[in-house]
Coordinates of C-alpha atoms and ligand atoms in Angstrom, one line a residue:
M1 CA 0.0 0.0 0.0
L2 CA 1.3 3.4 -0.9
I3 CA 1.8 5.7 2.1
I4 CA 1.4 9.3 1.3
S5 CA 2.5 12.1 3.7
R6 CA -0.1 14.6 4.7
K7 CA 1.9 17.4 3.0
T8 CA 2.0 15.4 -0.3
D9 CA -1.6 14.6 0.1
I10 CA -2.7 18.2 0.3
K11 CA -0.4 19.1 -2.5
Q12 CA -1.7 16.4 -4.7
S13 CA -5.3 17.2 -3.8
N14 CA -4.7 20.9 -4.8
K15 CA -3.0 19.8 -8.0
L16 CA -5.9 17.6 -8.9
S17 CA -8.4 20.4 -8.1
I18 CA -6.4 22.6 -10.5
L19 CA -6.3 19.9 -13.2
Q20 CA -10.1 19.3 -12.8
W21 CA -10.8 23.0 -13.0
V22 CA -8.7 23.4 -16.2
R23 CA -10.3 20.2 -17.7
N24 CA -13.8 21.6 -17.2
S25 CA -13.1 25.2 -18.1
G26 CA -11.9 24.9 -21.7
E27 CA -9.4 27.8 -21.3
T28 CA -8.5 29.6 -18.1
T29 CA -5.7 31.6 -16.5
Q30 CA -3.7 31.3 -13.3
P31 CA -5.3 34.3 -11.6
E32 CA -8.7 32.8 -12.4
I33 CA -7.7 29.5 -10.9
S34 CA -6.4 31.2 -7.8
K35 CA -9.6 33.1 -7.4
E36 CA -12.0 30.2 -8.1
L37 CA -10.2 27.6 -6.0
G38 CA -9.0 29.9 -3.2
L39 CA -5.4 29.0 -3.6
S40 CA -2.5 31.4 -3.4
R41 CA -0.9 32.7 -6.6
P42 CA 2.5 31.1 -5.9
T43 CA 0.9 27.7 -5.1
V44 CA -1.1 27.8 -8.4
S45 CA 2.0 28.9 -10.3
A46 CA 4.1 26.0 -8.9
L47 CA 1.4 23.4 -9.5
V48 CA 0.6 24.6 -13.0
E49 CA 4.2 24.5 -13.8
E50 CA 4.3 20.8 -12.6
L51 CA 1.2 20.0 -14.6
I52 CA 2.6 21.5 -17.7
L53 CA 5.9 19.5 -17.3
E54 CA 3.8 16.3 -16.7
G55 CA 1.9 17.1 -19.9
Y56 CA -1.6 17.3 -18.5
I57 CA -2.1 21.0 -19.3
K58 CA -0.7 23.3 -22.0
V59 CA -0.3 27.0 -22.7
S60 CA -2.9 27.8 -25.3
G61 CA -2.4 31.5 -25.9
M62 CA -2.4 34.9 -24.1
G63 CA -5.4 36.3 -22.3
S64 CA -6.3 40.0 -22.0
S65 CA -4.9 42.2 -19.3
T66 CA -7.2 43.4 -16.4
D67 CA -8.9 46.8 -16.2
Q68 CA -5.9 48.0 -14.1
G69 CA -3.6 47.0 -17.0
G70 CA -0.5 44.9 -16.2
K71 CA 0.9 41.8 -17.9
R72 CA -1.4 39.7 -20.0
P73 CA -1.8 36.3 -18.4
K74 CA -1.1 33.1 -20.2
L75 CA -4.2 31.1 -21.2
I76 CA -3.9 27.4 -20.2
A77 CA -6.0 24.5 -21.3
F78 CA -6.3 20.7 -20.6
H79 CA -3.9 18.7 -22.8
A80 CA -5.9 15.6 -23.8
R81 CA -2.9 14.1 -25.6
G82 CA -0.8 14.4 -22.4
G83 CA -1.7 10.8 -21.7
G84 CA -3.1 7.8 -23.4
I85 CA -5.5 5.1 -22.3
L86 CA -5.7 1.5 -23.7
A87 CA -9.4 0.7 -24.0
L88 CA -10.5 -2.9 -24.7
Y89 CA -13.9 -4.4 -25.2
F90 CA -15.3 -7.9 -25.9
T91 CA -18.2 -8.6 -28.2
V92 CA -19.3 -12.2 -28.7
N93 CA -17.2 -12.5 -31.8
T94 CA -14.6 -9.8 -31.6
I95 CA -12.1 -8.2 -29.3
K96 CA -11.9 -4.4 -30.0
A97 CA -9.1 -2.3 -28.7
A98 CA -8.2 1.4 -29.0
L99 CA -5.6 3.9 -27.9
M100 CA -7.5 6.9 -26.7
D101 CA -6.5 10.3 -25.3
L102 CA -7.5 11.7 -21.9
S103 CA -10.8 13.1 -23.4
A104 CA -11.6 9.6 -24.9
N105 CA -10.8 10.7 -28.4
L106 CA -9.8 7.8 -30.6
L107 CA -6.2 7.8 -31.7
H108 CA -5.8 4.3 -33.1
E109 CA -8.0 1.2 -33.2
L110 CA -7.4 -2.5 -33.7
R111 CA -9.6 -5.6 -33.5
V112 CA -9.3 -9.3 -33.7
S113 CA -11.9 -12.0 -34.2
I114 CA -12.9 -14.6 -31.6
T115 CA -13.3 -18.1 -33.0
P116 CA -15.1 -21.1 -31.5
K117 CA -11.6 -22.7 -31.2
D118 CA -10.4 -20.0 -28.8
T119 CA -9.5 -21.1 -25.3
T120 CA -8.9 -18.8 -22.2
E121 CA -5.2 -19.0 -23.0
T122 CA -5.6 -18.0 -26.7
M123 CA -8.0 -15.2 -25.7
L124 CA -5.4 -13.8 -23.2
A125 CA -2.7 -14.0 -25.9
K126 CA -4.9 -12.1 -28.3
V127 CA -5.7 -9.4 -25.7
K128 CA -2.0 -9.1 -24.9
D129 CA -1.1 -8.8 -28.6
L130 CA -3.6 -6.0 -29.1
A131 CA -2.4 -4.1 -26.0
G132 CA 1.3 -4.6 -27.0
A133 CA 0.6 -3.2 -30.5
L134 CA -1.3 -0.2 -29.1
L135 CA 1.5 0.5 -26.6
L136 CA 4.0 0.6 -29.5
K137 CA 1.6 3.0 -31.3
A138 CA 1.5 5.2 -28.2
K139 CA 5.3 5.2 -28.1
E140 CA 5.5 6.2 -31.7
L141 CA 3.1 9.1 -31.0
G142 CA 5.0 10.1 -27.9
I143 CA 2.0 9.6 -25.6
P144 CA 2.6 8.1 -22.2
V145 CA 0.0 5.4 -21.4
K146 CA -1.6 5.9 -18.0
G147 CA -3.7 2.7 -17.7
I148 CA -5.7 -0.1 -19.3
G149 CA -9.5 -0.4 -19.1
V150 CA -11.5 -3.5 -20.2
G151 CA -15.2 -3.9 -20.7
C152 CA -16.6 -7.5 -20.5
P153 CA -19.9 -9.2 -20.7
G154 CA -21.0 -10.9 -17.5
L155 CA -20.0 -10.8 -13.8
V156 CA -16.6 -9.3 -13.1
E157 CA -14.7 -9.4 -9.7
T158 CA -13.5 -5.8 -10.0
S159 CA -11.0 -6.0 -7.1
T160 CA -8.9 -8.5 -9.1
G161 CA -10.1 -8.0 -12.6
T162 CA -11.3 -11.6 -12.8
I163 CA -14.2 -12.5 -15.1
L164 CA -16.3 -14.8 -12.9
T165 CA -19.0 -15.8 -15.3
S166 CA -20.0 -14.6 -18.8
T167 CA -23.2 -16.2 -20.1
H168 CA -22.5 -15.1 -23.7
L169 CA -18.8 -15.7 -23.8
E170 CA -18.2 -18.7 -21.7
V171 CA -14.5 -19.1 -22.7
L172 CA -13.8 -16.1 -20.4
N173 CA -15.3 -17.7 -17.3
G174 CA -12.6 -17.6 -14.5
C175 CA -10.2 -15.6 -16.7
S176 CA -7.9 -13.4 -14.5
L177 CA -7.6 -10.8 -17.2
G178 CA -6.7 -7.9 -14.9
E179 CA -3.7 -9.6 -13.2
S180 CA -2.5 -11.0 -16.5
L181 CA -2.5 -7.6 -18.2
S182 CA -0.9 -5.7 -15.3
S183 CA 1.9 -8.2 -14.9
A184 CA 2.6 -8.2 -18.6
F185 CA 2.6 -4.4 -19.1
H186 CA 3.3 -3.0 -15.6
L187 CA 0.4 -0.6 -15.9
P188 CA -2.7 -0.2 -13.7
V189 CA -5.6 -2.2 -15.2
W190 CA -9.3 -2.0 -14.5
V191 CA -11.8 -4.5 -15.7
D192 CA -15.6 -4.1 -15.3
N193 CA -18.9 -5.1 -16.8
E194 CA -19.5 -3.4 -20.1
C195 CA -22.8 -1.9 -19.0
R196 CA -21.3 -0.2 -16.1
N197 CA -18.6 1.2 -18.4
Q198 CA -21.2 2.4 -20.7
V199 CA -23.1 4.3 -18.0
L200 CA -19.8 5.9 -17.0
A201 CA -19.2 6.9 -20.6
E202 CA -22.7 8.6 -20.7
K203 CA -21.9 10.3 -17.4
M204 CA -18.5 11.7 -18.5
F205 CA -19.1 12.3 -22.2
G206 CA -22.7 11.7 -23.2
E207 CA -26.3 12.5 -22.3
G208 CA -25.9 11.8 -18.6
Q209 CA -23.4 14.6 -17.9
D210 CA -26.0 16.8 -16.2
V211 CA -28.3 14.0 -14.9
D212 CA -28.1 12.6 -11.4
T213 CA -30.1 9.4 -11.7
F214 CA -30.3 7.5 -14.9
V215 CA -30.0 4.1 -16.7
S216 CA -27.9 3.2 -19.6
L217 CA -29.5 0.2 -21.2
M218 CA -27.6 -2.2 -23.4
T219 CA -29.6 -4.2 -25.8
D220 CA -27.4 -6.6 -27.8
V221 CA -27.1 -10.4 -27.5
G222 CA -28.6 -9.9 -24.1
I223 CA -29.8 -6.9 -22.1
G224 CA -27.9 -5.3 -19.2
A225 CA -28.1 -2.0 -17.4
G226 CA -25.6 0.4 -16.0
I227 CA -27.3 2.5 -13.3
I228 CA -26.3 5.7 -11.6
I229 CA -28.4 6.9 -8.7
D230 CA -27.7 10.3 -7.1
N231 CA -24.5 10.4 -9.1
R232 CA -23.2 7.1 -7.7
I233 CA -22.7 4.1 -9.9
M234 CA -24.5 1.1 -8.5
R235 CA -22.6 -2.2 -8.1
G236 CA -24.4 -4.4 -5.6
K237 CA -22.7 -6.5 -3.0
D238 CA -21.0 -8.8 -5.6
D239 CA -20.8 -6.4 -8.6
S240 CA -23.9 -8.0 -10.0
F241 CA -26.1 -4.9 -10.0
G242 CA -28.0 -4.2 -13.3
E243 CA -28.5 -7.8 -14.6
I244 CA -31.9 -6.7 -15.6
G245 CA -32.0 -8.9 -18.7
H246 CA -32.5 -11.9 -16.5
T247 CA -35.6 -10.7 -14.7
T248 CA -38.7 -12.8 -15.6
I249 CA -41.3 -11.1 -17.7
Q250 CA -43.0 -14.4 -18.9
M251 CA -43.7 -17.1 -16.5
D252 CA -43.0 -20.5 -18.2
G253 CA -41.6 -18.5 -21.1
L254 CA -38.6 -19.1 -23.4
K255 CA -35.6 -20.9 -21.9
C256 CA -32.7 -18.5 -21.3
R257 CA -29.0 -19.4 -21.3
C258 CA -28.9 -18.4 -17.6
G259 CA -31.1 -21.4 -16.9
N260 CA -34.3 -19.4 -16.1
D261 CA -37.5 -19.4 -18.2
G262 CA -39.0 -16.2 -19.6
C263 CA -36.1 -13.7 -19.1
W264 CA -36.7 -10.2 -20.4
E265 CA -33.7 -10.5 -22.8
M266 CA -35.3 -13.5 -24.5
Y267 CA -38.0 -11.1 -25.8
A268 CA -36.5 -7.6 -26.0
S269 CA -32.8 -8.0 -26.9
S270 CA -31.4 -7.3 -30.4
N271 CA -30.8 -11.1 -30.8
S272 CA -34.4 -11.9 -29.9
L273 CA -35.7 -9.5 -32.6
M274 CA -33.3 -11.0 -35.2
S275 CA -34.7 -14.5 -34.4
R276 CA -38.3 -13.3 -34.8
I277 CA -37.5 -11.5 -38.1
H278 CA -35.7 -14.7 -39.4
E279 CA -38.7 -16.8 -38.5
N280 CA -41.1 -14.5 -40.2
L281 CA -38.9 -13.3 -43.1
S282 CA -41.0 -15.1 -45.8
R283 CA -44.1 -13.2 -44.9
T284 CA -42.5 -9.7 -44.8
L285 CA -43.5 -7.4 -47.7
L286 CA -40.2 -5.8 -48.7
L287 CA -37.5 -7.0 -46.3
K288 CA -37.3 -10.5 -47.8
D289 CA -36.3 -9.1 -51.2
M290 CA -33.9 -6.6 -49.6
V291 CA -32.2 -9.4 -47.7
Q292 CA -31.9 -11.5 -50.9
T293 CA -30.3 -8.6 -52.8
R294 CA -27.9 -7.6 -50.1
D295 CA -27.3 -11.2 -48.9
E296 CA -27.4 -10.2 -45.2
L297 CA -29.9 -9.2 -42.5
T298 CA -28.9 -6.1 -40.5
F299 CA -30.6 -3.6 -38.3
E300 CA -29.9 -0.9 -40.9
L301 CA -31.9 -3.0 -43.4
I302 CA -34.8 -3.6 -40.9
G303 CA -34.9 0.2 -40.3
E304 CA -35.0 0.8 -44.1
A305 CA -37.8 -1.7 -44.5
I306 CA -39.8 0.1 -41.8
R307 CA -39.3 3.5 -43.5
R308 CA -40.3 2.1 -46.8
G309 CA -43.6 0.8 -45.4
D310 CA -43.1 -2.9 -44.6
D311 CA -46.0 -3.4 -42.2
V312 CA -45.0 -6.9 -41.1
V313 CA -41.5 -5.6 -40.1
Y314 CA -43.2 -2.6 -38.4
Q315 CA -45.3 -5.0 -36.4
L316 CA -42.3 -7.1 -35.3
A317 CA -39.6 -4.5 -34.8
I318 CA -41.6 -1.5 -33.6
E319 CA -44.9 -2.7 -32.1
D320 CA -43.9 -6.1 -30.6
L321 CA -40.3 -5.1 -29.7
G322 CA -41.5 -1.7 -28.3
K323 CA -44.0 -3.6 -26.1
Y324 CA -41.5 -6.0 -24.8
L325 CA -38.9 -3.3 -24.2
G326 CA -41.5 -1.0 -22.7
I327 CA -42.7 -3.5 -20.2
G328 CA -39.2 -4.0 -18.8
I329 CA -38.4 -0.3 -18.9
A330 CA -41.7 0.5 -17.1
N331 CA -40.5 -1.9 -14.4
L332 CA -37.2 0.0 -14.1
V333 CA -39.1 3.3 -14.0
N334 CA -41.2 2.0 -11.1
S335 CA -38.4 0.5 -9.2
I336 CA -35.7 3.2 -9.4
N337 CA -37.4 6.5 -10.5
P338 CA -34.8 7.5 -13.1
E339 CA -34.8 10.9 -14.9
L340 CA -33.4 9.3 -18.1
I341 CA -33.2 5.9 -19.8
I342 CA -30.5 5.8 -22.6
I343 CA -30.7 3.0 -25.0
H344 CA -27.6 1.6 -26.6
G345 CA -27.0 -0.9 -29.4
E346 CA -28.2 -1.5 -32.9
M347 CA -31.8 -0.7 -32.1
I348 CA -30.9 2.9 -32.8
H349 CA -31.4 2.0 -36.5
L350 CA -35.1 1.4 -35.9
G351 CA -35.6 5.1 -35.2
E352 CA -37.8 7.3 -33.0
R353 CA -40.9 5.2 -33.6
L354 CA -39.5 2.6 -31.3
I355 CA -39.1 5.2 -28.6
T356 CA -42.7 6.3 -29.1
E357 CA -43.9 2.7 -28.6
I358 CA -41.8 2.3 -25.5
E359 CA -43.2 5.5 -24.1
K360 CA -46.8 4.2 -24.7
Q361 CA -46.0 1.2 -22.5
I362 CA -44.5 3.4 -19.8
Q363 CA -47.6 5.6 -19.8
Q364 CA -49.8 2.5 -19.5
R365 CA -47.8 0.6 -16.9
A366 CA -45.7 2.9 -14.8
L367 CA -46.8 4.8 -11.7
P368 CA -47.9 8.5 -12.2
V369 CA -45.0 10.3 -10.5
P370 CA -42.0 8.4 -12.0
K371 CA -43.5 8.1 -15.5
E372 CA -44.1 11.9 -15.5
R373 CA -40.4 12.4 -14.8
V374 CA -38.6 9.9 -17.1
R375 CA -37.4 10.5 -20.7
V376 CA -36.3 7.7 -23.0
I377 CA -33.6 8.4 -25.7
F378 CA -31.1 6.6 -27.9
S379 CA -27.4 7.1 -27.0
K380 CA -25.5 9.7 -29.0
L381 CA -22.1 8.2 -28.3
G382 CA -22.2 6.2 -31.5
P383 CA -20.6 2.9 -32.4
K384 CA -17.5 3.6 -30.2
A385 CA -19.7 3.8 -27.0
N386 CA -18.1 0.7 -25.5
L387 CA -14.5 1.7 -26.1
I388 CA -15.3 5.1 -24.7
G389 CA -16.8 3.2 -21.7
S390 CA -13.5 1.2 -21.1
C391 CA -11.6 4.5 -21.4
A392 CA -14.0 6.2 -19.0
L393 CA -13.4 3.5 -16.4
V394 CA -9.7 4.3 -16.4
L395 CA -10.2 8.0 -16.4
K396 CA -12.6 7.8 -13.4
E397 CA -10.2 5.7 -11.4
L398 CA -7.2 8.0 -12.3
F399 CA -9.0 11.2 -11.5
D400 CA -10.3 9.7 -8.2
N401 CA -6.8 8.6 -7.2
P402 CA -4.3 11.5 -7.7
E403 CA -1.4 9.3 -6.5
L404 CA -1.9 7.2 -9.6
L405 CA -2.6 10.0 -11.9
F406 CA 0.6 11.9 -11.0
Q407 CA 2.9 9.0 -10.5
V408 CA 2.3 6.7 -13.5
N409 CA 4.4 8.1 -16.3
L410 CA 5.7 5.2 -18.3
Ligands
ZN1 ZN1 -31.8 -15.3 -18.2

């Protein structure tokens, strides 16, 4: 355990306050920092100097002099490229990896396929190869990497970075990913459930920035939720909070991979919609020909068929899916009283009509007070939301722990 003297502690805390202020201000000056944070000018000057040397802030120009005249102060700004983060993320068939800067801007991206032949060992080797290649890229760009963040499906023991169980990627069960990466690269590593990383991404960079209590809902192979209540991310006793996809909405319903019957994700996930569309493809009006021409069935194509007036697809992908999604979301609205529900995943291609259908269900089923409050929207973070999430995980930990932020400089 790192022992920090009280003097260092106060200094680091002041330094972090200055960095946070600069990060949130766009551009500022040392006199402004001194006034806003109540720190003496010499203290601000010394700490700004250190932050410039460490690469976290930069001089971005010259400000205007005060009414009393005098020297024009230097403008200073956050230097996002003063550090890099390795962000990794697993889908059921791909490992995605990116080098990102301290504002989660993408600098370089790599990916590798997961095959049915993969074992835990080959998966670890693939992850290490990706991380190694990105570290080389960071070196080439002259960016010091501050940490590695990983987003995984399933239950993660966050204290050790071990993936305990992953229903949709069983090869990762028991994989001590965090320890393996930190011993290979001598960097701090954080591993967490992908949905929790996504909600952090929304809090730091997305639609949740000014919202205290909200849900980030992932609809993909399964359904999971990242939940922030009163600005605190919810984890539960065993990091299992938010496994909302496995709540029962149909007694004696379809068998789920978790072993239960009638789980919500068997009816409202992207995968479940794809299965229903496949089963009913022959009776669709336009989609069957579109699929034949393009030789694939995608959410973009389903969205296009809806826009062009395929009523069968509309029934399946808007009315039926909206009902299933809306029922589960109404349960969430009743149980946690969120201000906002942000939907992630391919369903964004189905358009606002899906949101309208979900809202109908909320109006029908949720209680008067919470349903009045809640808004439902699609995420605006785009296809990189999960990588931004893995990056956000590291940024949160670094900015919560100044001893890590100011000492890791590899
Ligand atoms: Zn289940």
